[in-house]
JSON list of N, CA and C in Angstrom, two decimals:
[
{"chain": "A", "resi": 294, "resn": "UNK", "atom": "N", "xyz": [91.11, 93.26, 88.30]},
{"chain": "A", "resi": 294, "resn": "UNK", "atom": "CA", "xyz": [91.75, 92.11, 87.66]},
{"chain": "A", "resi": 294, "resn": "UNK", "atom": "C", "xyz": [93.28, 92.33, 87.59]},
{"chain": "A", "resi": 295, "resn": "UNK", "atom": "N", "xyz": [93.79, 93.54, 87.43]},
{"chain": "A", "resi": 295, "resn": "UNK", "atom": "CA", "xyz": [95.14, 93.80, 87.43]},
{"chain": "A", "resi": 295, "resn": "UNK", "atom": "C", "xyz": [95.82, 93.67, 88.85]},
{"chain": "A", "resi": 296, "resn": "UNK", "atom": "N", "xyz": [95.06, 93.76, 89.87]},
{"chain": "A", "resi": 296, "resn": "UNK", "atom": "CA", "xyz": [95.59, 93.61, 91.19]},
{"chain": "A", "resi": 296, "resn": "UNK", "atom": "C", "xyz": [96.06, 92.19, 91.40]},
{"chain": "A", "resi": 297, "resn": "UNK", "atom": "N", "xyz": [95.37, 91.19, 90.94]},
{"chain": "A", "resi": 297, "resn": "UNK", "atom": "CA", "xyz": [95.74, 89.81, 91.07]},
{"chain": "A", "resi": 297, "resn": "UNK", "atom": "C", "xyz": [95.66, 89.13, 89.70]},
{"chain": "A", "resi": 298, "resn": "UNK", "atom": "N", "xyz": [96.54, 89.51, 88.73]},
{"chain": "A", "resi": 298, "resn": "UNK", "atom": "CA", "xyz": [96.40, 88.95, 87.41]},
{"chain": "A", "resi": 298, "resn": "UNK", "atom": "C", "xyz": [96.61, 87.56, 87.31]},
{"chain": "A", "resi": 299, "resn": "UNK", "atom": "N", "xyz": [97.49, 86.98, 87.95]},
{"chain": "A", "resi": 299, "resn": "UNK", "atom": "CA", "xyz": [97.78, 85.50, 87.86]},
{"chain": "A", "resi": 299, "resn": "UNK", "atom": "C", "xyz": [97.20, 84.64, 88.92]},
{"chain": "A", "resi": 300, "resn": "UNK", "atom": "N", "xyz": [96.85, 85.24, 90.02]},
{"chain": "A", "resi": 300, "resn": "UNK", "atom": "CA", "xyz": [96.27, 84.43, 91.13]},
{"chain": "A", "resi": 300, "resn": "UNK", "atom": "C", "xyz": [94.79, 84.81, 91.50]},
{"chain": "A", "resi": 301, "resn": "UNK", "atom": "N", "xyz": [93.91, 84.96, 90.47]},
{"chain": "A", "resi": 301, "resn": "UNK", "atom": "CA", "xyz": [92.58, 85.31, 90.80]},
{"chain": "A", "resi": 301, "resn": "UNK", "atom": "C", "xyz": [91.88, 84.24, 91.54]},
{"chain": "A", "resi": 302, "resn": "UNK", "atom": "N", "xyz": [92.12, 83.01, 91.29]},
{"chain": "A", "resi": 302, "resn": "UNK", "atom": "CA", "xyz": [91.39, 81.88, 92.09]},
{"chain": "A", "resi": 302, "resn": "UNK", "atom": "C", "xyz": [91.94, 81.84, 93.40]},
{"chain": "A", "resi": 303, "resn": "UNK", "atom": "N", "xyz": [93.21, 82.15, 93.69]},
{"chain": "A", "resi": 303, "resn": "UNK", "atom": "CA", "xyz": [93.71, 82.20, 94.99]},
{"chain": "A", "resi": 303, "resn": "UNK", "atom": "C", "xyz": [93.10, 83.35, 95.84]},
{"chain": "A", "resi": 304, "resn": "UNK", "atom": "N", "xyz": [92.99, 84.52, 95.14]},
{"chain": "A", "resi": 304, "resn": "UNK", "atom": "CA", "xyz": [92.35, 85.69, 95.83]},
{"chain": "A", "resi": 304, "resn": "UNK", "atom": "C", "xyz": [90.97, 85.43, 96.17]},
{"chain": "A", "resi": 305, "resn": "UNK", "atom": "N", "xyz": [90.20, 84.80, 95.25]},
{"chain": "A", "resi": 305, "resn": "UNK", "atom": "CA", "xyz": [88.75, 84.50, 95.54]},
{"chain": "A", "resi": 305, "resn": "UNK", "atom": "C", "xyz": [88.61, 83.46, 96.63]},
{"chain": "A", "resi": 306, "resn": "UNK", "atom": "N", "xyz": [89.50, 82.50, 96.69]},
{"chain": "A", "resi": 306, "resn": "UNK", "atom": "CA", "xyz": [89.50, 81.47, 97.79]},
{"chain": "A", "resi": 306, "resn": "UNK", "atom": "C", "xyz": [89.79, 82.12, 99.11]},
{"chain": "A", "resi": 307, "resn": "UNK", "atom": "N", "xyz": [90.73, 83.03, 99.16]},
{"chain": "A", "resi": 307, "resn": "UNK", "atom": "CA", "xyz": [91.08, 83.76, 100.40]},
{"chain": "A", "resi": 307, "resn": "UNK", "atom": "C", "xyz": [89.96, 84.59, 100.94]},
{"chain": "A", "resi": 308, "resn": "UNK", "atom": "N", "xyz": [89.21, 85.22, 100.03]},
{"chain": "A", "resi": 308, "resn": "UNK", "atom": "CA", "xyz": [88.06, 86.04, 100.37]},
{"chain": "A", "resi": 308, "resn": "UNK", "atom": "C", "xyz": [86.97, 85.10, 100.95]},
{"chain": "A", "resi": 309, "resn": "UNK", "atom": "N", "xyz": [86.72, 83.97, 100.33]},
{"chain": "A", "resi": 309, "resn": "UNK", "atom": "CA", "xyz": [85.77, 83.05, 100.76]},
{"chain": "A", "resi": 309, "resn": "UNK", "atom": "C", "xyz": [86.05, 82.40, 102.13]},
{"chain": "A", "resi": 310, "resn": "UNK", "atom": "N", "xyz": [87.41, 82.15, 102.32]},
{"chain": "A", "resi": 310, "resn": "UNK", "atom": "CA", "xyz": [87.80, 81.55, 103.54]},
{"chain": "A", "resi": 310, "resn": "UNK", "atom": "C", "xyz": [87.74, 82.58, 104.77]},
{"chain": "A", "resi": 311, "resn": "UNK", "atom": "N", "xyz": [88.03, 83.79, 104.46]},
{"chain": "A", "resi": 311, "resn": "UNK", "atom": "CA", "xyz": [88.01, 84.85, 105.54]},
{"chain": "A", "resi": 311, "resn": "UNK", "atom": "C", "xyz": [86.52, 85.20, 105.88]},
{"chain": "A", "resi": 312, "resn": "UNK", "atom": "N", "xyz": [85.71, 85.14, 104.88]},
{"chain": "A", "resi": 312, "resn": "UNK", "atom": "CA", "xyz": [84.22, 85.27, 105.06]},
{"chain": "A", "resi": 312, "resn": "UNK", "atom": "C", "xyz": [83.67, 84.18, 105.99]},
{"chain": "A", "resi": 313, "resn": "UNK", "atom": "N", "xyz": [84.05, 82.98, 105.75]},
{"chain": "A", "resi": 313, "resn": "UNK", "atom": "CA", "xyz": [83.60, 81.83, 106.57]},
{"chain": "A", "resi": 313, "resn": "UNK", "atom": "C", "xyz": [84.06, 81.90, 107.96]},
{"chain": "A", "resi": 314, "resn": "UNK", "atom": "N", "xyz": [85.37, 82.33, 108.11]},
{"chain": "A", "resi": 314, "resn": "UNK", "atom": "CA", "xyz": [85.84, 82.52, 109.49]},
{"chain": "A", "resi": 314, "resn": "UNK", "atom": "C", "xyz": [85.14, 83.61, 110.27]},
{"chain": "A", "resi": 315, "resn": "UNK", "atom": "N", "xyz": [84.80, 84.71, 109.51]},
{"chain": "A", "resi": 315, "resn": "UNK", "atom": "CA", "xyz": [84.04, 85.73, 110.23]},
{"chain": "A", "resi": 315, "resn": "UNK", "atom": "C", "xyz": [82.67, 85.35, 110.56]},
{"chain": "A", "resi": 316, "resn": "UNK", "atom": "N", "xyz": [81.96, 84.57, 109.75]},
{"chain": "A", "resi": 316, "resn": "UNK", "atom": "CA", "xyz": [80.66, 84.05, 110.09]},
{"chain": "A", "resi": 316, "resn": "UNK", "atom": "C", "xyz": [80.68, 83.09, 111.19]},
{"chain": "A", "resi": 317, "resn": "UNK", "atom": "N", "xyz": [81.69, 82.34, 111.37]},
{"chain": "A", "resi": 317, "resn": "UNK", "atom": "CA", "xyz": [81.71, 81.37, 112.42]},
{"chain": "A", "resi": 317, "resn": "UNK", "atom": "C", "xyz": [82.11, 82.06, 113.79]},
{"chain": "A", "resi": 318, "resn": "UNK", "atom": "N", "xyz": [83.09, 82.89, 113.70]},
{"chain": "A", "resi": 318, "resn": "UNK", "atom": "CA", "xyz": [83.60, 83.51, 114.94]},
{"chain": "A", "resi": 318, "resn": "UNK", "atom": "C", "xyz": [82.87, 84.75, 115.34]},
{"chain": "A", "resi": 319, "resn": "UNK", "atom": "N", "xyz": [82.10, 85.36, 114.50]},
{"chain": "A", "resi": 319, "resn": "UNK", "atom": "CA", "xyz": [81.37, 86.61, 114.84]},
{"chain": "A", "resi": 319, "resn": "UNK", "atom": "C", "xyz": [80.41, 86.51, 116.01]},
{"chain": "A", "resi": 320, "resn": "UNK", "atom": "N", "xyz": [79.57, 85.52, 115.98]},
{"chain": "A", "resi": 320, "resn": "UNK", "atom": "CA", "xyz": [78.56, 85.48, 117.11]},
{"chain": "A", "resi": 320, "resn": "UNK", "atom": "C", "xyz": [79.29, 85.18, 118.42]},
{"chain": "A", "resi": 321, "resn": "UNK", "atom": "N", "xyz": [80.41, 84.39, 118.43]},
{"chain": "A", "resi": 321, "resn": "UNK", "atom": "CA", "xyz": [81.01, 84.04, 119.72]},
{"chain": "A", "resi": 321, "resn": "UNK", "atom": "C", "xyz": [81.66, 85.26, 120.26]},
{"chain": "A", "resi": 322, "resn": "UNK", "atom": "N", "xyz": [82.36, 86.05, 119.26]},
{"chain": "A", "resi": 322, "resn": "UNK", "atom": "CA", "xyz": [83.00, 87.31, 119.73]},
{"chain": "A", "resi": 322, "resn": "UNK", "atom": "C", "xyz": [82.04, 88.29, 120.22]},
{"chain": "A", "resi": 323, "resn": "UNK", "atom": "N", "xyz": [80.94, 88.42, 119.55]},
{"chain": "A", "resi": 323, "resn": "UNK", "atom": "CA", "xyz": [79.96, 89.42, 119.91]},
{"chain": "A", "resi": 323, "resn": "UNK", "atom": "C", "xyz": [79.30, 88.99, 121.29]},
{"chain": "A", "resi": 324, "resn": "UNK", "atom": "N", "xyz": [79.06, 87.87, 121.50]},
{"chain": "A", "resi": 324, "resn": "UNK", "atom": "CA", "xyz": [78.45, 87.51, 122.84]},
{"chain": "A", "resi": 324, "resn": "UNK", "atom": "C", "xyz": [79.51, 87.61, 123.96]},
{"chain": "A", "resi": 325, "resn": "UNK", "atom": "N", "xyz": [80.82, 87.41, 123.62]},
{"chain": "A", "resi": 325, "resn": "UNK", "atom": "CA", "xyz": [81.83, 87.64, 124.64]},
{"chain": "A", "resi": 325, "resn": "UNK", "atom": "C", "xyz": [81.98, 89.07, 125.01]},
{"chain": "A", "resi": 326, "resn": "UNK", "atom": "N", "xyz": [81.95, 89.93, 123.97]},
{"chain": "A", "resi": 326, "resn": "UNK", "atom": "CA", "xyz": [82.02, 91.28, 124.21]},
{"chain": "A", "resi": 326, "resn": "UNK", "atom": "C", "xyz": [80.73, 91.80, 125.01]},
{"chain": "A", "resi": 327, "resn": "UNK", "atom": "N", "xyz": [79.60, 91.22, 124.68]},
{"chain": "A", "resi": 327, "resn": "UNK", "atom": "CA", "xyz": [78.27, 91.67, 125.43]},
{"chain": "A", "resi": 327, "resn": "UNK", "atom": "C", "xyz": [78.47, 91.25, 126.85]},
{"chain": "A", "resi": 328, "resn": "UNK", "atom": "N", "xyz": [79.02, 90.08, 127.06]},
{"chain": "A", "resi": 328, "resn": "UNK", "atom": "CA", "xyz": [79.18, 89.62, 128.49]},
{"chain": "A", "resi": 328, "resn": "UNK", "atom": "C", "xyz": [80.19, 90.46, 129.25]},
{"chain": "A", "resi": 329, "resn": "UNK", "atom": "N", "xyz": [81.22, 91.07, 128.50]},
{"chain": "A", "resi": 329, "resn": "UNK", "atom": "CA", "xyz": [82.19, 91.85, 129.19]},
{"chain": "A", "resi": 329, "resn": "UNK", "atom": "C", "xyz": [81.76, 93.31, 129.42]},
{"chain": "A", "resi": 330, "resn": "UNK", "atom": "N", "xyz": [81.10, 94.00, 128.37]},
{"chain": "A", "resi": 330, "resn": "UNK", "atom": "CA", "xyz": [80.76, 95.34, 128.59]},
{"chain": "A", "resi": 330, "resn": "UNK", "atom": "C", "xyz": [79.30, 95.68, 128.36]},
{"chain": "A", "resi": 331, "resn": "UNK", "atom": "N", "xyz": [78.44, 94.73, 128.22]},
{"chain": "A", "resi": 331, "resn": "UNK", "atom": "CA", "xyz": [77.10, 95.15, 128.02]},
{"chain": "A", "resi": 331, "resn": "UNK", "atom": "C", "xyz": [76.69, 95.36, 126.58]},
{"chain": "A", "resi": 332, "resn": "UNK", "atom": "N", "xyz": [75.52, 95.83, 126.40]},
{"chain": "A", "resi": 332, "resn": "UNK", "atom": "CA", "xyz": [74.99, 95.97, 125.05]},
{"chain": "A", "resi": 332, "resn": "UNK", "atom": "C", "xyz": [75.81, 96.85, 124.14]},
{"chain": "A", "resi": 333, "resn": "UNK", "atom": "N", "xyz": [76.37, 98.08, 124.53]},
{"chain": "A", "resi": 333, "resn": "UNK", "atom": "CA", "xyz": [77.11, 98.98, 123.62]},
{"chain": "A", "resi": 333, "resn": "UNK", "atom": "C", "xyz": [78.45, 98.42, 123.15]},
{"chain": "A", "resi": 334, "resn": "UNK", "atom": "N", "xyz": [79.15, 97.63, 123.95]},
{"chain": "A", "resi": 334, "resn": "UNK", "atom": "CA", "xyz": [80.56, 97.22, 123.60]},
{"chain": "A", "resi": 334, "resn": "UNK", "atom": "C", "xyz": [80.83, 96.56, 122.35]},
{"chain": "A", "resi": 335, "resn": "UNK", "atom": "N", "xyz": [79.86, 95.64, 121.84]},
{"chain": "A", "resi": 335, "resn": "UNK", "atom": "CA", "xyz": [80.07, 95.08, 120.55]},
{"chain": "A", "resi": 335, "resn": "UNK", "atom": "C", "xyz": [80.07, 96.08, 119.39]},
{"chain": "A", "resi": 336, "resn": "UNK", "atom": "N", "xyz": [79.14, 97.08, 119.62]},
{"chain": "A", "resi": 336, "resn": "UNK", "atom": "CA", "xyz": [79.06, 98.10, 118.59]},
{"chain": "A", "resi": 336, "resn": "UNK", "atom": "C", "xyz": [80.24, 99.07, 118.62]},
{"chain": "A", "resi": 337, "resn": "UNK", "atom": "N", "xyz": [80.77, 99.42, 119.74]},
{"chain": "A", "resi": 337, "resn": "UNK", "atom": "CA", "xyz": [82.05, 100.21, 119.85]},
{"chain": "A", "resi": 337, "resn": "UNK", "atom": "C", "xyz": [83.15, 99.40, 119.17]},
{"chain": "A", "resi": 338, "resn": "UNK", "atom": "N", "xyz": [83.33, 98.18, 119.50]},
{"chain": "A", "resi": 338, "resn": "UNK", "atom": "CA", "xyz": [84.30, 97.34, 118.97]},
{"chain": "A", "resi": 338, "resn": "UNK", "atom": "C", "xyz": [84.25, 97.30, 117.43]},
{"chain": "A", "resi": 339, "resn": "UNK", "atom": "N", "xyz": [83.11, 97.05, 116.90]},
{"chain": "A", "resi": 339, "resn": "UNK", "atom": "CA", "xyz": [82.86, 97.04, 115.47]},
{"chain": "A", "resi": 339, "resn": "UNK", "atom": "C", "xyz": [83.25, 98.35, 114.81]},
{"chain": "A", "resi": 340, "resn": "UNK", "atom": "N", "xyz": [82.86, 99.44, 115.45]},
{"chain": "A", "resi": 340, "resn": "UNK", "atom": "CA", "xyz": [83.18, 100.76, 114.95]},
{"chain": "A", "resi": 340, "resn": "UNK", "atom": "C", "xyz": [84.66, 101.02, 114.86]},
{"chain": "A", "resi": 341, "resn": "UNK", "atom": "N", "xyz": [85.40, 100.58, 115.88]},
{"chain": "A", "resi": 341, "resn": "UNK", "atom": "CA", "xyz": [86.78, 100.67, 115.95]},
{"chain": "A", "resi": 341, "resn": "UNK", "atom": "C", "xyz": [87.39, 99.86, 114.94]},
{"chain": "A", "resi": 342, "resn": "UNK", "atom": "N", "xyz": [86.95, 98.64, 114.68]},
{"chain": "A", "resi": 342, "resn": "UNK", "atom": "CA", "xyz": [87.50, 97.78, 113.61]},
{"chain": "A", "resi": 342, "resn": "UNK", "atom": "C", "xyz": [87.25, 98.34, 112.27]},
{"chain": "A", "resi": 343, "resn": "UNK", "atom": "N", "xyz": [86.06, 98.91, 112.07]},
{"chain": "A", "resi": 343, "resn": "UNK", "atom": "CA", "xyz": [85.77, 99.48, 110.75]},
{"chain": "A", "resi": 343, "resn": "UNK", "atom": "C", "xyz": [86.63, 100.64, 110.50]},
{"chain": "A", "resi": 344, "resn": "UNK", "atom": "N", "xyz": [86.91, 101.58, 111.52]},
{"chain": "A", "resi": 344, "resn": "UNK", "atom": "CA", "xyz": [87.72, 102.74, 111.29]},
{"chain": "A", "resi": 344, "resn": "UNK", "atom": "C", "xyz": [89.13, 102.34, 110.97]},
{"chain": "A", "resi": 345, "resn": "UNK", "atom": "N", "xyz": [89.70, 101.35, 111.69]},
{"chain": "A", "resi": 345, "resn": "UNK", "atom": "CA", "xyz": [91.08, 100.94, 111.36]},
{"chain": "A", "resi": 345, "resn": "UNK", "atom": "C", "xyz": [91.17, 100.37, 110.06]},
{"chain": "A", "resi": 346, "resn": "UNK", "atom": "N", "xyz": [90.15, 99.50, 109.62]},
{"chain": "A", "resi": 346, "resn": "UNK", "atom": "CA", "xyz": [90.23, 98.85, 108.39]},
{"chain": "A", "resi": 346, "resn": "UNK", "atom": "C", "xyz": [90.08, 99.97, 107.21]},
{"chain": "A", "resi": 347, "resn": "UNK", "atom": "N", "xyz": [89.27, 100.94, 107.47]},
{"chain": "A", "resi": 347, "resn": "UNK", "atom": "CA", "xyz": [89.16, 102.01, 106.44]},
{"chain": "A", "resi": 347, "resn": "UNK", "atom": "C", "xyz": [90.47, 102.70, 106.24]},
{"chain": "A", "resi": 348, "resn": "UNK", "atom": "N", "xyz": [91.19, 102.96, 107.32]},
{"chain": "A", "resi": 348, "resn": "UNK", "atom": "CA", "xyz": [92.50, 103.62, 107.22]},
{"chain": "A", "resi": 348, "resn": "UNK", "atom": "C", "xyz": [93.49, 102.67, 106.46]},
{"chain": "A", "resi": 349, "resn": "UNK", "atom": "N", "xyz": [93.47, 101.43, 106.68]},
{"chain": "A", "resi": 349, "resn": "UNK", "atom": "CA", "xyz": [94.37, 100.50, 106.02]},
{"chain": "A", "resi": 349, "resn": "UNK", "atom": "C", "xyz": [94.03, 100.48, 104.52]},
{"chain": "A", "resi": 350, "resn": "UNK", "atom": "N", "xyz": [92.72, 100.44, 104.27]},
{"chain": "A", "resi": 350, "resn": "UNK", "atom": "CA", "xyz": [92.27, 100.34, 102.85]},
{"chain": "A", "resi": 350, "resn": "UNK", "atom": "C", "xyz": [92.80, 101.57, 102.05]},
{"chain": "A", "resi": 351, "resn": "UNK", "atom": "N", "xyz": [92.61, 102.76, 102.63]},
{"chain": "A", "resi": 351, "resn": "UNK", "atom": "CA", "xyz": [93.02, 103.99, 101.96]},
{"chain": "A", "resi": 351, "resn": "UNK", "atom": "C", "xyz": [94.54, 104.01, 101.79]},
{"chain": "A", "resi": 352, "resn": "UNK", "atom": "N", "xyz": [95.28, 103.44, 102.74]},
{"chain": "A", "resi": 352, "resn": "UNK", "atom": "CA", "xyz": [96.66, 103.44, 102.65]},
{"chain": "A", "resi": 352, "resn": "UNK", "atom": "C", "xyz": [97.31, 102.41, 101.77]},
{"chain": "A", "resi": 353, "resn": "UNK", "atom": "N", "xyz": [96.72, 101.18, 101.70]},
{"chain": "A", "resi": 353, "resn": "UNK", "atom": "CA", "xyz": [97.28, 100.06, 101.00]},
{"chain": "A", "resi": 353, "resn": "UNK", "atom": "C", "xyz": [96.79, 99.88, 99.61]},
{"chain": "A", "resi": 354, "resn": "UNK", "atom": "N", "xyz": [95.55, 100.24, 99.31]},
{"chain": "A", "resi": 354, "resn": "UNK", "atom": "CA", "xyz": [94.97, 99.97, 98.00]},
{"chain": "A", "resi": 354, "resn": "UNK", "atom": "C", "xyz": [95.18, 101.17, 97.12]},
{"chain": "A", "resi": 355, "resn": "UNK", "atom": "N", "xyz": [95.34, 100.94, 95.78]},
{"chain": "A", "resi": 355, "resn": "UNK", "atom": "CA", "xyz": [95.56, 102.14, 94.91]},
{"chain": "A", "resi": 355, "resn": "UNK", "atom": "C", "xyz": [94.24, 102.84, 94.75]},
{"chain": "A", "resi": 356, "resn": "UNK", "atom": "N", "xyz": [94.32, 104.15, 94.45]},
{"chain": "A", "resi": 356, "resn": "UNK", "atom": "CA", "xyz": [93.16, 105.02, 94.35]},
{"chain": "A", "resi": 356, "resn": "UNK", "atom": "C", "xyz": [92.33, 104.76, 93.02]},
{"chain": "A", "resi": 357, "resn": "UNK", "atom": "N", "xyz": [93.06, 104.30, 91.95]},
{"chain": "A", "resi": 357, "resn": "UNK", "atom": "CA", "xyz": [92.38, 104.04, 90.75]},
{"chain": "A", "resi": 357, "resn": "UNK", "atom": "C", "xyz": [92.87, 102.63, 90.23]},
{"chain": "A", "resi": 358, "resn": "UNK", "atom": "N", "xyz": [91.93, 101.91, 89.58]},
{"chain": "A", "resi": 358, "resn": "UNK", "atom": "CA", "xyz": [92.23, 100.66, 89.11]},
{"chain": "A", "resi": 358, "resn": "UNK", "atom": "C", "xyz": [91.87, 100.57, 87.60]},
{"chain": "A", "resi": 359, "resn": "UNK", "atom": "N", "xyz": [92.84, 100.17, 86.88]},
{"chain": "A", "resi": 359, "resn": "UNK", "atom": "CA", "xyz": [92.62, 100.10, 85.34]},
{"chain": "A", "resi": 359, "resn": "UNK", "atom": "C", "xyz": [92.18, 98.71, 85.04]},
{"chain": "A", "resi": 360, "resn": "UNK", "atom": "N", "xyz": [91.13, 98.60, 84.30]},
{"chain": "A", "resi": 360, "resn": "UNK", "atom": "CA", "xyz": [90.59, 97.20, 83.88]},
{"chain": "A", "resi": 360, "resn": "UNK", "atom": "C", "xyz": [91.04, 96.93, 82.56]}
]
């Protein structure tokens, strides 16, 4: 709550919008990666995205949150 004290509605809307974009674009991206590199490529791609995202989360978000 302290991360977005004044814009909680805006933060929730952003999360919902990005979730919708991911749900719409995910199957198309997965099938394109499958067509390019076969069965393992979508999994390697997702693993790389998750790894980079976890590094960004650890760097950008605070380690403790006071409520």
